[in-house]
XYZ file of C-alpha atoms in Angstrom:
504
model
C 99.838 -29.179 39.512
C 101.204 -30.993 42.564
C 102.543 -28.771 45.360
C 104.356 -30.696 48.066
C 106.728 -30.153 50.964
C 108.775 -32.091 53.486
C 106.486 -30.620 56.162
C 102.825 -29.877 55.379
C 100.199 -28.170 57.524
C 96.853 -28.820 55.848
C 94.805 -27.664 58.812
C 96.208 -25.857 61.833
C 94.372 -28.218 64.186
C 95.253 -31.443 62.349
C 98.480 -33.456 62.597
C 101.440 -32.177 60.619
C 102.186 -34.341 57.585
C 105.574 -35.349 56.168
C 106.384 -35.465 52.435
C 102.823 -34.437 51.735
C 101.059 -32.138 49.337
C 98.037 -31.095 47.332
C 96.972 -31.367 43.711
C 95.550 -28.178 42.191
C 93.375 -27.923 39.090
C 92.300 -24.428 38.144
C 91.643 -22.563 41.373
C 90.689 -25.576 43.516
C 92.420 -28.309 45.441
C 91.263 -31.614 43.969
C 93.400 -34.103 45.889
C 95.663 -34.380 48.924
C 98.089 -37.088 49.939
C 101.701 -38.130 50.221
C 104.026 -36.960 47.490
C 104.386 -40.442 46.052
C 100.629 -41.113 46.141
C 99.860 -37.868 44.349
C 102.434 -38.624 41.660
C 100.875 -42.041 41.106
C 97.347 -40.656 40.905
C 98.331 -37.673 38.738
C 101.262 -38.832 36.598
C 101.027 -35.915 34.145
C 100.894 -33.144 36.743
C 103.623 -30.542 37.083
C 105.347 -30.864 40.468
C 106.528 -27.895 42.522
C 108.049 -27.991 45.992
C 110.626 -30.105 47.744
C 111.652 -31.713 50.984
C 113.142 -28.463 52.297
C 109.839 -26.587 52.253
C 106.984 -26.128 54.706
C 103.535 -25.993 53.103
C 100.891 -23.805 54.756
C 97.392 -22.592 53.902
C 97.433 -18.973 52.818
C 97.402 -16.651 55.843
C 94.445 -14.300 56.421
C 94.978 -10.735 57.655
C 91.645 -10.184 59.428
C 91.818 -6.406 59.949
C 93.890 -3.736 58.262
C 93.869 -0.256 56.790
C 96.301 -0.716 53.940
C 99.206 1.111 55.529
C 102.307 -0.550 54.103
C 103.661 2.957 54.615
C 102.733 3.719 58.200
C 103.941 5.059 61.495
C 107.433 6.471 61.276
C 107.301 6.263 57.467
C 104.739 9.087 57.467
C 106.132 10.979 60.433
C 103.352 9.785 62.729
C 104.578 8.821 66.187
C 102.936 6.216 68.410
C 100.568 7.611 71.015
C 97.267 6.836 72.690
C 94.656 6.182 70.013
C 92.589 9.281 70.784
C 95.619 11.506 70.140
C 97.120 9.440 67.330
C 93.936 9.537 65.228
C 94.393 13.250 64.666
C 97.622 12.485 62.807
C 95.764 10.578 60.079
C 95.398 13.929 58.345
C 99.020 13.425 57.326
C 98.043 10.590 54.971
C 99.277 11.482 51.485
C 96.753 12.109 48.725
C 98.536 10.042 46.088
C 97.183 7.403 43.734
C 95.405 4.874 46.009
C 95.933 2.145 43.414
C 99.694 2.471 43.874
C 99.377 2.221 47.652
C 97.106 -0.836 47.385
C 99.547 -2.548 45.018
C 102.375 -1.868 47.459
C 100.268 -3.120 50.361
C 99.212 -6.227 48.433
C 102.757 -7.150 47.442
C 104.033 -6.485 50.975
C 101.414 -8.800 52.485
C 101.948 -11.520 49.880
C 105.660 -11.541 50.705
C 104.581 -12.354 54.270
C 102.493 -15.353 53.143
C 99.193 -13.460 53.426
C 96.789 -14.372 50.621
C 93.744 -12.390 51.826
C 93.327 -9.129 53.701
C 90.490 -7.129 55.221
C 90.829 -3.480 54.242
C 89.086 -0.702 56.180
C 89.922 2.276 54.022
C 91.415 5.409 55.560
C 90.705 8.091 52.941
C 93.230 10.865 52.487
C 90.213 13.117 53.182
C 86.575 12.207 53.760
C 85.420 13.956 50.591
C 87.789 11.738 48.571
C 86.373 8.464 49.900
C 84.085 7.761 46.900
C 86.956 8.377 44.476
C 89.513 6.256 46.336
C 87.555 3.016 46.799
C 87.570 1.567 43.284
C 91.280 2.334 42.618
C 92.163 0.716 45.957
C 90.254 -2.447 45.088
C 91.821 -2.488 41.625
C 95.272 -2.103 43.188
C 94.786 -5.155 45.374
C 93.446 -7.101 42.404
C 96.494 -6.137 40.352
C 98.777 -7.474 43.102
C 96.854 -10.761 43.116
C 95.670 -10.785 46.741
C 92.111 -11.341 47.962
C 90.489 -8.385 49.698
C 87.461 -7.896 51.917
C 86.906 -4.183 51.374
C 84.754 -2.110 53.713
C 84.749 1.670 53.423
C 84.237 3.339 56.810
C 81.733 5.975 57.882
C 81.144 8.040 61.031
C 78.246 10.301 61.986
C 79.016 11.440 65.543
C 81.680 12.247 68.149
C 84.617 13.440 66.058
C 87.760 14.195 68.066
C 86.133 13.322 71.434
C 83.637 10.672 72.526
C 81.653 13.120 74.668
C 81.848 16.540 76.356
C 82.509 18.556 73.201
C 81.018 21.826 74.476
C 82.859 21.687 77.791
C 86.109 20.886 75.998
C 85.769 23.802 73.567
C 84.842 26.216 76.346
C 88.185 25.688 78.043
C 90.307 26.523 74.973
C 91.799 29.748 73.694
C 90.294 31.193 70.509
C 93.158 29.911 68.343
C 93.126 26.391 69.757
C 89.307 26.355 69.705
C 89.308 27.045 65.975
C 91.676 24.125 65.386
C 89.511 21.843 67.541
C 86.311 22.891 65.774
C 87.897 22.069 62.416
C 88.875 18.643 63.762
C 85.286 18.061 64.877
C 83.823 18.319 61.395
C 81.843 15.283 60.265
C 82.151 13.858 56.731
C 80.395 15.924 54.067
C 79.273 12.608 52.556
C 75.654 11.985 53.586
C 74.537 8.636 55.035
C 72.438 7.949 51.941
C 75.422 8.665 49.694
C 77.578 6.345 51.804
C 75.138 3.451 51.496
C 74.802 4.144 47.765
C 78.607 3.950 47.492
C 78.643 0.562 49.236
C 75.853 -0.708 46.991
C 77.650 0.453 43.844
C 80.891 -1.224 44.935
C 78.988 -4.393 45.815
C 77.335 -4.534 42.387
C 80.640 -3.944 40.612
C 83.010 -6.138 42.573
C 81.464 -8.554 45.066
C 82.422 -12.178 44.406
C 80.676 -14.639 46.708
C 81.742 -17.697 44.701
C 85.529 -17.463 44.498
C 85.862 -14.776 47.203
C 88.424 -12.778 45.270
C 86.768 -9.525 46.376
C 84.190 -9.054 49.125
C 82.403 -5.753 49.568
C 81.371 -5.222 53.163
C 80.283 -2.246 55.249
C 81.900 -0.466 58.155
C 80.326 1.884 60.642
C 83.826 2.797 61.746
C 83.391 2.386 65.493
C 80.755 2.174 68.163
C 81.604 5.523 69.737
C 81.757 7.292 66.365
C 78.497 5.929 64.969
C 74.896 6.480 66.006
C 72.624 3.588 66.827
C 70.659 4.361 63.661
C 73.766 4.137 61.481
C 74.892 0.856 63.061
C 71.461 -0.729 62.618
C 71.241 0.480 59.015
C 74.672 -1.027 58.300
C 73.630 -4.367 59.805
C 70.466 -4.284 57.701
C 72.449 -3.525 54.550
C 74.882 -6.378 55.255
C 72.181 -8.975 55.892
C 70.240 -7.851 52.799
C 73.378 -8.303 50.678
C 74.545 -11.505 52.433
C 77.833 -9.908 53.428
C 79.520 -8.702 56.618
C 79.910 -5.700 58.900
C 83.321 -4.890 60.341
C 83.487 -2.299 63.126
C 86.074 -1.096 65.639
C 84.914 -1.521 69.212
C 86.362 -1.237 72.718
C 89.851 -0.521 71.474
C 90.569 1.760 74.438
C 89.401 2.081 78.003
C 87.837 5.445 77.159
C 85.474 3.791 74.682
C 84.323 1.435 77.426
C 83.939 4.359 79.822
C 81.947 6.281 77.193
C 79.385 3.473 77.011
C 78.977 3.310 80.779
C 78.598 7.107 80.950
C 76.023 7.203 78.173
C 73.927 4.097 78.757
C 74.925 2.849 82.183
C 75.936 -0.498 80.705
C 78.667 -2.079 78.613
C 78.968 -1.340 74.904
C 78.362 -4.989 74.079
C 75.203 -5.094 76.183
C 73.929 -1.946 74.501
C 74.567 -3.317 71.003
C 72.918 -6.595 71.982
C 69.781 -4.840 73.195
C 69.840 -2.741 70.041
C 69.831 -5.891 67.886
C 73.180 -5.167 66.229
C 74.991 -8.328 67.355
C 74.852 -11.336 65.048
C 76.843 -13.711 62.836
C 77.218 -10.948 60.247
C 79.418 -8.878 62.557
C 83.197 -8.724 63.057
C 84.457 -6.490 65.858
C 88.057 -5.292 65.686
C 90.260 -4.935 68.796
C 87.870 -5.718 71.713
C 90.413 -5.021 74.419
C 88.193 -3.557 77.167
C 85.405 -6.067 77.783
C 83.062 -5.967 80.766
C 81.656 -8.896 82.737
C 79.118 -10.787 80.663
C 80.325 -9.402 77.316
C 82.053 -12.579 76.183
C 78.944 -14.675 76.790
C 76.848 -12.236 74.743
C 79.353 -12.288 71.894
C 79.408 -16.088 71.942
C 75.631 -16.401 72.030
C 75.252 -14.048 69.047
C 78.074 -15.724 67.044
C 79.992 -12.451 66.714
C 83.548 -12.707 65.347
C 86.601 -10.829 66.656
C 89.640 -9.430 64.812
C 92.573 -9.368 67.249
C 95.347 -6.793 66.632
C 98.147 -7.278 69.177
C 100.824 -4.989 67.675
C 98.505 -2.066 67.143
C 97.014 -2.456 70.603
C 100.493 -2.180 72.098
C 101.753 0.665 69.927
C 98.638 2.779 70.456
C 98.673 2.098 74.213
C 95.285 0.414 74.125
C 96.201 -2.710 76.108
C 96.140 -6.475 75.598
C 92.929 -8.160 74.491
C 91.695 -11.155 76.557
C 92.405 -13.666 73.804
C 92.465 -16.768 76.075
C 88.993 -15.915 77.383
C 87.633 -15.407 73.873
C 89.065 -18.743 72.735
C 87.792 -20.556 75.823
C 84.291 -19.301 75.021
C 84.501 -20.691 71.485
C 84.341 -17.284 69.787
C 85.756 -17.176 66.260
C 88.868 -14.991 66.243
C 91.234 -13.855 63.507
C 94.471 -11.886 63.708
C 94.926 -8.582 61.912
C 97.939 -6.338 61.432
C 95.868 -3.128 61.502
C 98.565 -1.580 59.323
C 100.604 -1.061 62.466
C 102.924 -3.980 63.107
C 105.611 -3.616 65.771
C 108.381 -3.303 63.201
C 106.335 -1.268 60.691
C 106.845 -4.067 58.175
C 103.493 -5.928 57.919
C 105.168 -9.220 58.895
C 102.181 -11.454 59.580
C 104.149 -14.428 60.855
C 105.721 -12.206 63.480
C 102.259 -10.900 64.369
C 101.105 -14.460 65.051
C 104.170 -14.936 67.246
C 103.287 -11.804 69.224
C 99.682 -12.954 69.614
C 100.927 -16.317 70.902
C 103.381 -14.767 73.354
C 100.870 -12.308 74.818
C 98.144 -14.951 75.073
C 100.168 -17.084 77.486
C 99.675 -14.947 80.566
C 101.499 -15.071 83.910
C 100.250 -17.304 86.697
C 100.062 -21.035 87.293
C 96.284 -21.012 86.781
C 96.492 -19.290 83.398
C 95.601 -21.513 80.425
C 98.276 -22.489 77.946
C 97.476 -21.368 74.411
C 99.017 -23.768 71.902
C 100.686 -22.964 68.610
C 97.868 -24.814 66.849
C 95.338 -22.395 68.332
C 97.262 -19.360 67.108
C 97.892 -20.741 63.622
C 94.162 -21.458 63.365
C 93.511 -17.749 64.003
C 95.770 -16.900 61.066
C 94.201 -19.420 58.677
C 90.724 -20.967 58.981
C 89.695 -18.736 61.874
C 90.802 -15.661 59.981
C 88.889 -16.821 56.915
C 85.665 -17.155 58.903
C 86.165 -13.762 60.560
C 86.972 -12.047 57.269
C 84.767 -13.741 54.667
C 82.289 -15.802 56.678
C 82.174 -19.458 57.599
C 81.251 -20.664 54.112
C 84.480 -19.450 52.465
C 86.639 -22.440 51.500
C 89.835 -20.816 52.694
C 92.356 -21.409 55.472
C 92.572 -25.190 55.016
C 94.242 -27.315 52.355
C 91.501 -29.833 51.667
C 89.679 -31.219 48.658
C 87.298 -28.588 47.318
C 89.104 -25.681 48.978
C 90.236 -22.654 47.036
C 93.916 -23.004 46.176
C 95.610 -20.470 48.469
C 98.919 -21.642 49.930
C 102.453 -20.683 50.818
C 105.749 -22.559 50.664
C 108.268 -21.530 53.332
C 111.970 -22.301 53.625
C 111.807 -24.978 56.325
C 115.565 -25.476 56.382
C 115.998 -21.789 57.151
C 113.378 -21.966 59.886
C 115.049 -25.022 61.443
C 118.355 -23.178 61.518
C 121.426 -24.889 62.877
C 119.462 -27.350 64.963
C 115.966 -28.261 66.046
C 115.373 -30.549 69.010
C 114.048 -33.926 67.772
C 111.113 -33.797 70.194
C 110.208 -30.200 69.385
C 106.795 -29.596 67.837
C 107.183 -28.383 64.239
C 104.343 -25.889 64.737
C 105.999 -24.514 67.863
C 109.225 -24.026 65.915
C 107.348 -22.515 62.970
C 105.564 -19.902 65.084
C 108.597 -19.121 67.229
C 111.086 -18.660 64.379
C 109.396 -17.977 61.035
C 109.147 -14.519 59.527
C 108.482 -13.074 56.107
C 112.066 -13.713 54.941
C 111.276 -17.436 54.962
C 108.330 -17.125 52.530
C 109.406 -18.372 49.091
C 106.325 -19.076 46.931
C 102.704 -17.956 47.344
C 99.643 -19.134 45.437
C 96.299 -17.310 45.389
C 93.256 -18.785 43.675
C 95.426 -21.312 41.865
C 97.929 -18.730 40.548
C 101.513 -18.311 41.668
C 101.589 -14.636 42.612
C 104.962 -14.918 44.395
C 107.873 -17.003 43.167
C 111.227 -16.991 44.926
C 110.018 -14.152 47.122
C 109.157 -11.835 44.233
C 105.859 -10.806 42.679
C 104.996 -12.480 39.380
C 102.560 -9.683 38.518
C 104.249 -6.439 39.484
C 107.710 -4.976 38.939
C 108.374 -4.280 42.617
C 111.372 -2.041 42.043
C 109.433 0.116 39.585
C 106.437 0.232 41.935
C 108.614 1.303 44.868
C 110.241 4.014 42.756
C 106.847 5.309 41.603
C 105.459 5.403 45.142
C 108.627 7.087 46.432
C 108.434 9.751 43.728
C 104.729 10.365 44.397
C 105.357 10.717 48.124
C 108.242 13.113 47.547
C 106.124 15.199 45.174
C 103.326 15.296 47.728
C 105.692 16.231 50.557
C 107.247 19.042 48.510
C 103.898 20.697 47.914
C 101.980 20.163 51.139
C 102.206 21.092 54.768
C 101.557 18.221 57.224
C 98.253 19.662 58.483
C 97.316 16.485 60.308
C 100.548 16.450 62.259
C 100.164 20.143 63.109
C 96.601 19.556 64.327
C 97.795 16.714 66.518
C 100.652 18.833 67.888
C 98.301 21.658 68.877
C 95.461 19.578 70.312
C 97.314 16.619 71.852
C 97.958 18.155 75.295
C 94.343 19.285 75.607
C 92.903 15.947 74.501
C 95.250 14.115 76.854
C 94.224 16.339 79.756
C 90.550 15.846 78.879
C 90.793 12.067 79.172
C 92.827 12.332 82.361
C 89.586 13.441 84.025
C 87.966 10.228 82.765
C 90.772 8.245 84.407
C 89.986 9.979 87.684
C 86.281 9.243 87.289
C 87.000 5.558 86.658
C 89.179 5.365 89.757
C 86.396 6.959 91.781
C 83.886 4.430 90.412
C 86.126 1.512 91.371
C 86.640 2.985 94.855
C 82.871 3.440 95.264
C 81.985 -0.146 94.370
C 84.884 -1.761 96.270
C 83.840 -3.636 99.445
């Protein structure tokens, strides 16, 4: 099969090609060249495409939680992360396979051919039962998935000061807080056994259709022992660790309070940093952290929408790129418009990266598109995955976009096509998507799943769940939010005092 377009981006950092394409046999790209050259070399190949299309490598969503239904859709309002997390108890306990199919189709319609999924269970005790159906749901949709079930073993609700916090509450509020502080009933040994079972059943390190990875959910929520055990498990199984870190200023402050040093320095001294590790968010870095991350070949998943909506801040993307750190972009299930539009997420990452000031570096469109393609592939699957570039030997993941629609009424003749692509394109321009050599989206619709029937089934399941359940998670958040907010206000004051103390 020959897939060609009037505008072709084979590699985000290579020149854009005109009237160019790829030849696919099975699930691999076997040839690249101009449309006419490919037709001459492969006269019996089926040809798909046209001069009005833009050809891209499949996009890679480097960090997510599978929340095609998120935010306002579940009645959860944006707030600071430490308050917002309590609302996750509102997640509906409906068939996780249905939700994964919906998530997979939603991402494919945005040109995403692979996603990293950190599973948010509807309840911790259901985690073992929800993993396999979630993976099967993604597989049914036809999207690649790097699946890493999360685990925590410390600091629920608050990062520190639990006893002092509880002592200041009324009996009724204290009971609610104590319930929110319960750790998963799943033991660490059972968690690692779950990861091993999933790995043995699903892991595909040849075609990378499914990767099983491991996720100590976040530095503040996981003991040193758990983090080291997860790194050991990942290296023993030749797979990856994905962990949230330094998403908020309070996580950075927690590390300085506990160890007297940055979180990154602590993990480095612990031996947890290495090329097996992807850290999600990384907004609040201290001096020297970037050099340590670079030296240990740690990868970063950047989540600009989520960081804004959850009031976490703006990650120092230009500094990470200048250091040569591998970075991908993830939606985190919390895009600005609640729609999982990955092209718009790249546009937001690009806009935020170009900071005020004449001395600030200019981040090019090529740099950002690399984060969404080859960079995202390395962050999500590792550097040996042949994804994110349209080259001979690569796995056949690609998207055809409506270039005429992206151009609109007029495009300046001297304008860079990649600049125009990243400034204007959104999921409505995605027409056809191929994953592993199979067309899983044609004319903007799934070839595998009846989307209307799926939406109706999910809607009915959500309505049935809503009719029979009280939103306990939302009620917990409503009761505890003012107390948690007040608790961290004291940390703000402590940080201000520290800055005043060290100021000349």
